[in-house]
PDB file of C-alpha atoms in Angstrom:
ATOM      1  CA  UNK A   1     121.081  62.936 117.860  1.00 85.00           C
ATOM      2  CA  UNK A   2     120.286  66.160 120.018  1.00 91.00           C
ATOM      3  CA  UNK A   3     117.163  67.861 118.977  1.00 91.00           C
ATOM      4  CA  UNK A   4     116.970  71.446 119.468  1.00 94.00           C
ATOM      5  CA  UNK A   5     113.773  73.321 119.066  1.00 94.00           C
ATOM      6  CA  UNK A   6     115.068  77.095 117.921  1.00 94.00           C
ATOM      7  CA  UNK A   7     112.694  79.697 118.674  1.00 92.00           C
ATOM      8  CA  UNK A   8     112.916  83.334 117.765  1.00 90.00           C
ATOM      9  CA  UNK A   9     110.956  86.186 119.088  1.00 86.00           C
ATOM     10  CA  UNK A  10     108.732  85.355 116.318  1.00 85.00           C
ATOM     11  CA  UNK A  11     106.799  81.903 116.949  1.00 85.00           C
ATOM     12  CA  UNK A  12     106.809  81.776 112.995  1.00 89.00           C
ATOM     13  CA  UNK A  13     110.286  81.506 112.620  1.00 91.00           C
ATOM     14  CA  UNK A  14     110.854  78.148 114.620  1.00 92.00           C
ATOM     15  CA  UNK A  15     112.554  74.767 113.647  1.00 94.00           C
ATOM     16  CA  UNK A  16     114.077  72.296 114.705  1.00 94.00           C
ATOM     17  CA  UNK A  17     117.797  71.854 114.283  1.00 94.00           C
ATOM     18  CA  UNK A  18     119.164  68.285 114.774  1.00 92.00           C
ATOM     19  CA  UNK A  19     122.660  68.385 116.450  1.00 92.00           C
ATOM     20  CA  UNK A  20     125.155  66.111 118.975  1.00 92.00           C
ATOM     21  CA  UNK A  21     126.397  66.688 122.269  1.00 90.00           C
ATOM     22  CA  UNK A  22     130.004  66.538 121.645  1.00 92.00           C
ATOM     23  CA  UNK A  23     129.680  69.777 118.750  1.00 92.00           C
ATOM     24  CA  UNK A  24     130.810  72.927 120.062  1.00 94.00           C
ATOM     25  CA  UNK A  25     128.448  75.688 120.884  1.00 93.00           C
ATOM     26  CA  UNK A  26     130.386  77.878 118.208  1.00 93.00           C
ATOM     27  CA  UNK A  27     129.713  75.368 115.787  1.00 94.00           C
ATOM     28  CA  UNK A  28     126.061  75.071 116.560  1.00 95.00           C
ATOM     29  CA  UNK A  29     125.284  78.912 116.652  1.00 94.00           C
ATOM     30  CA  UNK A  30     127.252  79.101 113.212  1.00 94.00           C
ATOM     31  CA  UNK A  31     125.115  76.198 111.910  1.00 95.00           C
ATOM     32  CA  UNK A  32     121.241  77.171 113.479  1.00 95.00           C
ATOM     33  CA  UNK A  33     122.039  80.978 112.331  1.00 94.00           C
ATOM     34  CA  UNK A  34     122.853  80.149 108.648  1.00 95.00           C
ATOM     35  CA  UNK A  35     119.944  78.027 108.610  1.00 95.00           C
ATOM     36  CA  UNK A  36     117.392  80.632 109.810  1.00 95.00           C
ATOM     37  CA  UNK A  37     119.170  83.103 107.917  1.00 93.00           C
ATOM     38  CA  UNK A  38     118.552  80.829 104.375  1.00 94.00           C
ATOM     39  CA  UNK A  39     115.052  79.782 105.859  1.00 94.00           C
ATOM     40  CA  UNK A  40     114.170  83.536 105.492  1.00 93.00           C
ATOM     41  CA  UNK A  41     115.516  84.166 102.546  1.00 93.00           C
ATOM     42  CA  UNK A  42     113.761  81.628 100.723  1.00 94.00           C
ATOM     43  CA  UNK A  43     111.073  82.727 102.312  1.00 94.00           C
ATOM     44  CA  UNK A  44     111.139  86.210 100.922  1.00 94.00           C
ATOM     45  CA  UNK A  45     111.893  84.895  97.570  1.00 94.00           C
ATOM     46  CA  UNK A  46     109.056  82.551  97.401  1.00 95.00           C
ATOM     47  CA  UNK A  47     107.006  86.046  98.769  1.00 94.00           C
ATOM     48  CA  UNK A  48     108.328  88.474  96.416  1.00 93.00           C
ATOM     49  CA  UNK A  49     107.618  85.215  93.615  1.00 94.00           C
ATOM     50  CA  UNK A  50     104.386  85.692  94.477  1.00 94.00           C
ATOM     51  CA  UNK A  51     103.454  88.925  93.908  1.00 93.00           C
ATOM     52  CA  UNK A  52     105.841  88.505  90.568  1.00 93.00           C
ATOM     53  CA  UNK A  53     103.296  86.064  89.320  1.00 92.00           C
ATOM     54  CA  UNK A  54     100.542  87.483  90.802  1.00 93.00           C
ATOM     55  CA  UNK A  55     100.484  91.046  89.471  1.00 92.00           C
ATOM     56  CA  UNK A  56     104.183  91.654  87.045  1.00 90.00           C
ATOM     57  CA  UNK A  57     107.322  93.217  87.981  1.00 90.00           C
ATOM     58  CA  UNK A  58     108.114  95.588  90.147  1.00 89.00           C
ATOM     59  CA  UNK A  59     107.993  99.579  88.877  1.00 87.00           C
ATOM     60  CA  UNK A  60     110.692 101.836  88.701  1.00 86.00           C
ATOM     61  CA  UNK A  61     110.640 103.403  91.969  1.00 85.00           C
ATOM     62  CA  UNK A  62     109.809 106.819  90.575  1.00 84.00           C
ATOM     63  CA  UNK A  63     106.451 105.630  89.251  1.00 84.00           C
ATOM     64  CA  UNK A  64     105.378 103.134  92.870  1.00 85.00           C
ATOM     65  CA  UNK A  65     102.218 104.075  94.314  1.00 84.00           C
ATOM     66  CA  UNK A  66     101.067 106.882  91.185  1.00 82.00           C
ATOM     67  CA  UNK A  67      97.850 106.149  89.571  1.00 84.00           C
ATOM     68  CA  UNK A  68      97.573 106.849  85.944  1.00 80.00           C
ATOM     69  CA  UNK A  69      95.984 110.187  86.463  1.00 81.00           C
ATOM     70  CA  UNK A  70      98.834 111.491  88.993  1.00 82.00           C
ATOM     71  CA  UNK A  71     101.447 109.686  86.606  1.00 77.00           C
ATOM     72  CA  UNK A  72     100.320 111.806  83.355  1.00 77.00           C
ATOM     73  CA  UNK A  73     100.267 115.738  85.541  1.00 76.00           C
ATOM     74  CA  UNK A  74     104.716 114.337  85.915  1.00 76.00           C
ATOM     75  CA  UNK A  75     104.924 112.856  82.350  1.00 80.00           C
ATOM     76  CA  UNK A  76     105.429 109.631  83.723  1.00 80.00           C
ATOM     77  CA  UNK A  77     104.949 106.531  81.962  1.00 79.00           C
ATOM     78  CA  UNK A  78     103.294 103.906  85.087  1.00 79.00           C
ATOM     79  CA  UNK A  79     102.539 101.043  82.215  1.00 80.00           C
ATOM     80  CA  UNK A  80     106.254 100.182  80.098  1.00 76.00           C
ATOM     81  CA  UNK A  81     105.686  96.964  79.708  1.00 78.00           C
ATOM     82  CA  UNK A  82     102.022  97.413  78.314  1.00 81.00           C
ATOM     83  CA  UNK A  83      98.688  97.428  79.142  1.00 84.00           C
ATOM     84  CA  UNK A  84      97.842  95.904  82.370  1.00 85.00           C
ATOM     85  CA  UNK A  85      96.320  92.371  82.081  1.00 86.00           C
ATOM     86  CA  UNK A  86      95.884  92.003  86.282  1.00 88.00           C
ATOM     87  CA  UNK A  87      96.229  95.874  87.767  1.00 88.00           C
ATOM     88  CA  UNK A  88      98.031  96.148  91.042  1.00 86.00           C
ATOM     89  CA  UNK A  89      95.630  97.558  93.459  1.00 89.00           C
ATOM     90  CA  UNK A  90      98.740  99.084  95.404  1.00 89.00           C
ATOM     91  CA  UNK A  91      99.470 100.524  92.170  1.00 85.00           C
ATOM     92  CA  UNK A  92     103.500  99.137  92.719  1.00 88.00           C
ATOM     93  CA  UNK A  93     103.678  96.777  90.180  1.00 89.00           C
ATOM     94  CA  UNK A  94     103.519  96.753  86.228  1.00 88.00           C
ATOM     95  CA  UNK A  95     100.569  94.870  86.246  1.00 88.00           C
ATOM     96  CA  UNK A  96     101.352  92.162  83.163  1.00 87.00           C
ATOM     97  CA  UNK A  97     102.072  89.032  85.156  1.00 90.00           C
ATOM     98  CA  UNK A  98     103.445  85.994  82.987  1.00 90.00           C
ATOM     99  CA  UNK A  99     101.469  83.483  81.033  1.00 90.00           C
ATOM    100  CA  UNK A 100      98.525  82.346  82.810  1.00 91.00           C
ATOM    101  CA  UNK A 101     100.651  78.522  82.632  1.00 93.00           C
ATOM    102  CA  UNK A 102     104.007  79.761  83.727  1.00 92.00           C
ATOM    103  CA  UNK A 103     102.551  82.088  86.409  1.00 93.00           C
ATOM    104  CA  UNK A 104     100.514  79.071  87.997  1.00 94.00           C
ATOM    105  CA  UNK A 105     103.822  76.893  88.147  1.00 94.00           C
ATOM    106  CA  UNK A 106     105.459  79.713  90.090  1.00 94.00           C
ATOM    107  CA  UNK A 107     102.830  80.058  92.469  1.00 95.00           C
ATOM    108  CA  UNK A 108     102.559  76.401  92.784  1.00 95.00           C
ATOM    109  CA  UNK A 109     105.953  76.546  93.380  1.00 95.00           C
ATOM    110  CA  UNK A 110     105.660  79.229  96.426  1.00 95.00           C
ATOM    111  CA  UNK A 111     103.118  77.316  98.058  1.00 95.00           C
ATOM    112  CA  UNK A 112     105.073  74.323  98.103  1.00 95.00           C
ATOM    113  CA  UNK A 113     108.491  76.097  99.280  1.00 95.00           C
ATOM    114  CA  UNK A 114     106.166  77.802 102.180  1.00 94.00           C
ATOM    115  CA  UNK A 115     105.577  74.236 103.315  1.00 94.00           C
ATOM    116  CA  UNK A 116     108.341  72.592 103.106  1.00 94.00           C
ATOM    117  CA  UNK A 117     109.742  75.771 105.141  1.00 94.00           C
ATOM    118  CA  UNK A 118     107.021  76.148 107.658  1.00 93.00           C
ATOM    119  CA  UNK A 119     107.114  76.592 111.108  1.00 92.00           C
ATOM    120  CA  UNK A 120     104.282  73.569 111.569  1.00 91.00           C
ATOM    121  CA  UNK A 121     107.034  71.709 110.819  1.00 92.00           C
ATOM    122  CA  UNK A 122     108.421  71.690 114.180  1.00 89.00           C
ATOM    123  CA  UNK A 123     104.583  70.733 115.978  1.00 87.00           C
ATOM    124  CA  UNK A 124     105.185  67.410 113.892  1.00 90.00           C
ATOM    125  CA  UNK A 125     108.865  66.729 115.345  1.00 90.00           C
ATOM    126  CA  UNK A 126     109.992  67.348 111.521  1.00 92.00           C
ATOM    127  CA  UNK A 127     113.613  68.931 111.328  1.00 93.00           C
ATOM    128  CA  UNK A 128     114.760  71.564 108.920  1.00 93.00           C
ATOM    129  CA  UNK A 129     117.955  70.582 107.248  1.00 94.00           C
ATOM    130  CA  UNK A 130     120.282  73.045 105.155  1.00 94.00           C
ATOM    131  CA  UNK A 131     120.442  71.346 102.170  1.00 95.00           C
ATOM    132  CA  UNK A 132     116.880  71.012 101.920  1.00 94.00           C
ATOM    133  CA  UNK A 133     116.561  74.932 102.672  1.00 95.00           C
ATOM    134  CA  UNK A 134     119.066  75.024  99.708  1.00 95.00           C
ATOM    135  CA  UNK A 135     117.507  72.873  97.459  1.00 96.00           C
ATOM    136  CA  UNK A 136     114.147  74.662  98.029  1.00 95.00           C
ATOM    137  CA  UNK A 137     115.905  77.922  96.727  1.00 94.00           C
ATOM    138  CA  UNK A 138     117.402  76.335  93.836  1.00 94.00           C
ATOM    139  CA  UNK A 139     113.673  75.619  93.079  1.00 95.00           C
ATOM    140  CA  UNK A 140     112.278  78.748  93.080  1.00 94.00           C
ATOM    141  CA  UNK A 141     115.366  80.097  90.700  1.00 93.00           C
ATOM    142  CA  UNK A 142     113.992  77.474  88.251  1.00 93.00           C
ATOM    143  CA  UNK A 143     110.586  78.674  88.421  1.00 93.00           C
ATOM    144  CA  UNK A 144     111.711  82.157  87.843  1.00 92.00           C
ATOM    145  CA  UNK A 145     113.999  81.094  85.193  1.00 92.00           C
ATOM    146  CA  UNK A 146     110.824  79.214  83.238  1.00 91.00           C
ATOM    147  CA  UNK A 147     109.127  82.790  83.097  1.00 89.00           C
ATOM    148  CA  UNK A 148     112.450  85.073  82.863  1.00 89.00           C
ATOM    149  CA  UNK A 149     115.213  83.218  81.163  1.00 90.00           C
ATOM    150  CA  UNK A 150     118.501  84.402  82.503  1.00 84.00           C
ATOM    151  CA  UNK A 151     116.348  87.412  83.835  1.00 81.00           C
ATOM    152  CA  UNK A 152     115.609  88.435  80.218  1.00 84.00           C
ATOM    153  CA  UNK A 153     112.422  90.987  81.349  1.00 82.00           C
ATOM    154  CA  UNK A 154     113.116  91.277  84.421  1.00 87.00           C
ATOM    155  CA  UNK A 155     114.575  94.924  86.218  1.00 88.00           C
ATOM    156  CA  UNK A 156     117.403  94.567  88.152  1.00 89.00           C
ATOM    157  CA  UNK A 157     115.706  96.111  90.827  1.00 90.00           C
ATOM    158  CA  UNK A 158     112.896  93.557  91.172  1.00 90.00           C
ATOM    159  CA  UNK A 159     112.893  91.347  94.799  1.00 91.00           C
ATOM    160  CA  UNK A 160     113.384  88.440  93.796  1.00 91.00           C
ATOM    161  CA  UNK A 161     115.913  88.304  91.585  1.00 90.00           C
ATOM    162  CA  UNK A 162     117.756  90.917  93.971  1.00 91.00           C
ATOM    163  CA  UNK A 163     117.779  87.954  96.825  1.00 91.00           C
ATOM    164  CA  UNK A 164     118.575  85.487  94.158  1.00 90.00           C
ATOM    165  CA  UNK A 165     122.050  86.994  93.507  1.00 88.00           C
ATOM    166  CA  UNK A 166     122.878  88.144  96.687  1.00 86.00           C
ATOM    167  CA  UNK A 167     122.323  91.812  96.302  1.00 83.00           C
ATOM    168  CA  UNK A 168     119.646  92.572  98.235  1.00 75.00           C
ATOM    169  CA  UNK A 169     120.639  95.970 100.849  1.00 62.00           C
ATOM    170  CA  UNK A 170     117.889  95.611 102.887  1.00 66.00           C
ATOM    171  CA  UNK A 171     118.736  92.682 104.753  1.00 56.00           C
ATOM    172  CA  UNK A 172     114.974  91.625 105.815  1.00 55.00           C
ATOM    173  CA  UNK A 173     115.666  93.357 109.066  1.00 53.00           C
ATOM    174  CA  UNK A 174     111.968  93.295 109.787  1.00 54.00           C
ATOM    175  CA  UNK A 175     112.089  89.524 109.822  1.00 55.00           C
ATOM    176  CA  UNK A 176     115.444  88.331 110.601  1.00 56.00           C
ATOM    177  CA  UNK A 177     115.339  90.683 114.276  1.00 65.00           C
ATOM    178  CA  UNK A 178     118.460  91.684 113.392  1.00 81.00           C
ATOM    179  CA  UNK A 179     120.220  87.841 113.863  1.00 88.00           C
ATOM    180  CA  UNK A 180     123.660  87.502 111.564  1.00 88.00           C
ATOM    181  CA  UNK A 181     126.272  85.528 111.815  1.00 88.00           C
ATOM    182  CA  UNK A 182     128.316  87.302 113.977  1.00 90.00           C
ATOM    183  CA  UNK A 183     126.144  88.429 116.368  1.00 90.00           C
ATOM    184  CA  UNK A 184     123.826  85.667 116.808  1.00 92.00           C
ATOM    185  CA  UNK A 185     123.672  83.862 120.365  1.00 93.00           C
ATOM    186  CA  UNK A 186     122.007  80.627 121.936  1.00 93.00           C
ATOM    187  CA  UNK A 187     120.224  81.010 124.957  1.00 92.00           C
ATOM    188  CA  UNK A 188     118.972  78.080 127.178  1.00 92.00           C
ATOM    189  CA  UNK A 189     116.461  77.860 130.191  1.00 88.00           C
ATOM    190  CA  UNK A 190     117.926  81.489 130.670  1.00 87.00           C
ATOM    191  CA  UNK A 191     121.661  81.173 130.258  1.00 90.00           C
ATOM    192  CA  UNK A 192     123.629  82.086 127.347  1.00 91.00           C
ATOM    193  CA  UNK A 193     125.561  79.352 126.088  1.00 91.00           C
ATOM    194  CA  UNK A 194     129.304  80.218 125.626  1.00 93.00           C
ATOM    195  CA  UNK A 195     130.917  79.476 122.588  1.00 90.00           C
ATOM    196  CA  UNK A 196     134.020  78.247 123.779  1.00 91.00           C
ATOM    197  CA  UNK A 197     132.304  75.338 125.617  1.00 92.00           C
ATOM    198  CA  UNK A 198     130.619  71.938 124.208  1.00 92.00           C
ATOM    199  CA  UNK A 199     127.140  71.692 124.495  1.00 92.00           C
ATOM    200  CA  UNK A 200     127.281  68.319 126.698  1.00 91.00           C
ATOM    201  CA  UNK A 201     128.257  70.980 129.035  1.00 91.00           C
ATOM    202  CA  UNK A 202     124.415  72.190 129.220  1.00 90.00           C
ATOM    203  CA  UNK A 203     122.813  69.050 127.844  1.00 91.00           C
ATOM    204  CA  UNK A 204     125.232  66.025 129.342  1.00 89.00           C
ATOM    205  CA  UNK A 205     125.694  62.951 127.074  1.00 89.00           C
ATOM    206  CA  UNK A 206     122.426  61.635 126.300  1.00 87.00           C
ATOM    207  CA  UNK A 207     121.946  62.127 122.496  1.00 88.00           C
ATOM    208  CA  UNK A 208     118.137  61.137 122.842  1.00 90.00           C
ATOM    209  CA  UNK A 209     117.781  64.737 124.609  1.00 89.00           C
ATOM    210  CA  UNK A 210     115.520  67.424 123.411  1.00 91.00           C
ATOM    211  CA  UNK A 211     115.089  70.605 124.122  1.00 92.00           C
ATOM    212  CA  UNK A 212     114.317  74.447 123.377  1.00 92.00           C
ATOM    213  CA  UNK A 213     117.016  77.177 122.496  1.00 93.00           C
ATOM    214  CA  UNK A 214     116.339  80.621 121.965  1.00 93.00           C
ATOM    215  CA  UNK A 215     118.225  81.958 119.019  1.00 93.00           C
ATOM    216  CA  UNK A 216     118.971  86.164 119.182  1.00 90.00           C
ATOM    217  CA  UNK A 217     121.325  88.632 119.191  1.00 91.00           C
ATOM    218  CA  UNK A 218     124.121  89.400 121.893  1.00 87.00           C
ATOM    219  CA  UNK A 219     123.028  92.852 122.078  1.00 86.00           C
ATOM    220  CA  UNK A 220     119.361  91.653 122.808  1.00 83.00           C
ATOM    221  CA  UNK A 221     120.098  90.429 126.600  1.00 82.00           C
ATOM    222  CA  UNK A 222     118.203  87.974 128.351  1.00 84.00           C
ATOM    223  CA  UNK A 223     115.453  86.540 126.315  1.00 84.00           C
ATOM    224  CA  UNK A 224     111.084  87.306 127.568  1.00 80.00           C
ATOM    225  CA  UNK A 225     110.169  84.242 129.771  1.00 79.00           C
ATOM    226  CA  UNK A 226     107.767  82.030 127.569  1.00 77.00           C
ATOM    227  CA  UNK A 227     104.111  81.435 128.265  1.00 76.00           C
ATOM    228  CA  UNK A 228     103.154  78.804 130.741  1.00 79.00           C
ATOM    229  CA  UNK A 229     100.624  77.409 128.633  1.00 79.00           C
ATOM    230  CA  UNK A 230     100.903  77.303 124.555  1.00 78.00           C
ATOM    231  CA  UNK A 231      98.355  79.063 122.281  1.00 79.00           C
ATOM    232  CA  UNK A 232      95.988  76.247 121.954  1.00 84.00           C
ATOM    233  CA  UNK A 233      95.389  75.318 125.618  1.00 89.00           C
ATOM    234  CA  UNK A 234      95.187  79.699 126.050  1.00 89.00           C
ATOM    235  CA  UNK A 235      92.020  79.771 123.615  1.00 91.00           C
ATOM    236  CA  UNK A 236      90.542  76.388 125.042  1.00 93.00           C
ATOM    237  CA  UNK A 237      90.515  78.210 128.515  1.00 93.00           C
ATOM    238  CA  UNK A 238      89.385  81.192 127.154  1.00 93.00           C
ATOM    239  CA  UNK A 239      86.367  79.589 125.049  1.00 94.00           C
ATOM    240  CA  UNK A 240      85.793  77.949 128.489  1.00 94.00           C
ATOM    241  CA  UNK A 241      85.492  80.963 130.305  1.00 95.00           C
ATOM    242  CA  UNK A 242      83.543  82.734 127.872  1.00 94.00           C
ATOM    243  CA  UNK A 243      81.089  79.712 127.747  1.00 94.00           C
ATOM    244  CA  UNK A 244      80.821  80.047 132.080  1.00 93.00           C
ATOM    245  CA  UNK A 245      80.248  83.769 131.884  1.00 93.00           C
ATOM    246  CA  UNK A 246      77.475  83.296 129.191  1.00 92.00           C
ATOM    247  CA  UNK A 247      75.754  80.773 131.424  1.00 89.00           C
ATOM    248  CA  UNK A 248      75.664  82.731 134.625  1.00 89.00           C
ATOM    249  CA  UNK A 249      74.617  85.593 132.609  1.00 88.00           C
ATOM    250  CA  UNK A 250      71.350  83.747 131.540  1.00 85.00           C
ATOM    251  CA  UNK A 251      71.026  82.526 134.884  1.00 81.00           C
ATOM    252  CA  UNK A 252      70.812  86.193 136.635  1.00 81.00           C
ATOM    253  CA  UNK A 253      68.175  87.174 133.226  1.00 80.00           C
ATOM    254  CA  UNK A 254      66.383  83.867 134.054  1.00 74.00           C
ATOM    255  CA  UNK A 255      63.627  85.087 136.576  1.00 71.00           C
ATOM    256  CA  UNK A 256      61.056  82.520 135.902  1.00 73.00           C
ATOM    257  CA  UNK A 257      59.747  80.643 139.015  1.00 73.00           C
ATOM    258  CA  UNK A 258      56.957  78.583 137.108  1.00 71.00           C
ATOM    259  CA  UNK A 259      59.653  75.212 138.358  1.00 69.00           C
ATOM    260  CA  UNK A 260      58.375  75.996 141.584  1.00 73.00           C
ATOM    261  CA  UNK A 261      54.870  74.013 140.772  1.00 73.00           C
ATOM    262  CA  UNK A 262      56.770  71.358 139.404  1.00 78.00           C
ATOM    263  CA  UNK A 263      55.629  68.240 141.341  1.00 75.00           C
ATOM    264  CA  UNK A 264      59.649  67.238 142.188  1.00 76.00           C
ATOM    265  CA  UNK A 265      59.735  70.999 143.750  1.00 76.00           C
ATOM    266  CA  UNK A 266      56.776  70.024 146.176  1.00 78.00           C
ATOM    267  CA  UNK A 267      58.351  69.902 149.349  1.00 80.00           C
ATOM    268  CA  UNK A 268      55.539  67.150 150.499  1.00 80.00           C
ATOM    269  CA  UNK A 269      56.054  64.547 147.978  1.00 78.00           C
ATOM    270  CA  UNK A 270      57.922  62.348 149.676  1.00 77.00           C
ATOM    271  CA  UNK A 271      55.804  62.189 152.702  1.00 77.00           C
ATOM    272  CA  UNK A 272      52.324  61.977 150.380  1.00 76.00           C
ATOM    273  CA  UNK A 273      54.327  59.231 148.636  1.00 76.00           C
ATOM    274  CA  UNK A 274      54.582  57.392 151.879  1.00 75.00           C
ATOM    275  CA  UNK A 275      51.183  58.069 152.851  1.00 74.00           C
ATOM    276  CA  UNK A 276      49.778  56.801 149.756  1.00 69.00           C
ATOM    277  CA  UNK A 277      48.276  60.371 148.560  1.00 66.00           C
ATOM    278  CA  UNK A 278      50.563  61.193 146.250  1.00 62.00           C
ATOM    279  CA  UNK A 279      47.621  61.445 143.585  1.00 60.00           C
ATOM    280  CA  UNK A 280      44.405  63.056 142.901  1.00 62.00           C
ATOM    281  CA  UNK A 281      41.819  61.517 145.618  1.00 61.00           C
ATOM    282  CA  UNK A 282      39.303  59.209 143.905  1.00 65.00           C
ATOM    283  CA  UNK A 283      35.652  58.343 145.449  1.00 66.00           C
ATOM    284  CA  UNK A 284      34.408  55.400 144.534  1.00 67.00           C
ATOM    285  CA  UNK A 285      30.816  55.808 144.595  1.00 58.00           C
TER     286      UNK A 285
END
């Protein structure tokens, strides 16, 4: 099996996608772009989980951001569901979380869907498959549905369960760099791969191969040349450099010349040492 590594223009949106040679590269752009495209939005859901557990549901937009003081000079009621129990600092969010028990099953839930989804993944040759993307979704529905039972409490406008049934508007644009299915392109050691062709085209035959892709859109052109070194060699030179610069800096502050009457500085020490003087003189009375 061919091993891609797909990178975005986000390094926290990488995986790796295992493949074969003789699939076409229509095939393959169909497959790595619904599986970023899940990837992201079970990451959002397990985000927008979260701050459900964290902190309540999500205000009527009329009443986000207003403190209780601005929300009484409009007649607005900021607190339907109740006194809050855990205030949103942001002031965007009802403020009654679930039970303490439920809410620390969702959130032990998140943590575990950000792992199983994260890009570390990839540093430990781990691929990303789609029904485990899928599976890690169906998850986080459960662990919704343990504190909201068929959404009972929950606004129709809250994140989560707005991603959960596919009605979300907003797309994650932020995140997903503007990548859908139909616009979403492979490129590879700076060529675009054409759909029409198979990928042994690029890669040959040898199914052992691996190698990086860069997924983006068509409209996006040529993708930024990576780095020639990867972040953790870049801050080992750097601490290196810093650690050189501090040392010749205490070497210009370092004035002291008392090593000068250091017997190894003595510039006659070997030859008293031959001599046989290279001691105090002693008279022996």
């Amino acid at each position: 099996m061919v091993l891609l590594h797909v990178k975005t223009a986000d390094q926290q949106h990488q995986f790796l996608f295992e493949t074969k040679t003789n699939e076409t590269v229509k095939d393959i752009i169909s497959a790595v772009a619904t599986l970023h495209l899940t990837r992201l939005k079970a990451l959002r859901v397990a985000d927008a989980a979260e701050a459900l557990a964290t902190y309540g549901p999500l205000r009527p937009e009329e009443t986000r951001g207003l403190t209780e003081e601005v929300a009484k000079l409009s007649n607005l009621n900021v607190h339907p569901d109740g006194p809050p129990t855990n205030p949103d600092p942001h002031h965007c969010r009802t403020g009654v979380p679930p039970p303490k028990e439920v809410a620390d099953v969702i959130l032990r839930t998140c943590s575990e869907a950000k792992e199983a989804l994260s890009h570390k993944k990839a540093e430990r040759r781990e691929t990303l498959q789609l029904e485990a993307v899928q599976e890690t979704l169906n998850v986080l529905r459960g662990a919704l549905q343990i504190a909201y039972p068929a959404n009972h409490g929950l606004p129709t406008w809250e994140p989560a369960r707005l991603l959960l049934e596919d009605k979300d508007t907003t797309g994650g644009q932020e995140i997903s760099e503007n990548i859908t299915l139909e616009n979403a392109c492979l490129w590879w050691t700076g060529k675009q791969l054409q759909q029409t062709e198979y990928l042994s085209k690029y890669l040959g035959t040898n199914e052992k191969t691996k190698t990086v892709v860069r997924l983006q859109p068509k409209s996006a052109g040529p993708p930024v040349r990576e780095p020639r070194m990867d972040a953790e060699t870049h801050k080992a030179v750097l601490a290196y450099c810093h650690k050189k610069r501090q040392e010749e800096k205490a070497f210009a502050e370092d004035d002291d010349d008392s090593y000068l009457y250091s017997p190894w500085a003595d510039p006659r020490a070997l030859k008293e040492s031959l001599v046989g003087i290279n001691g105090p003189i002693r008279w022996r009375a």
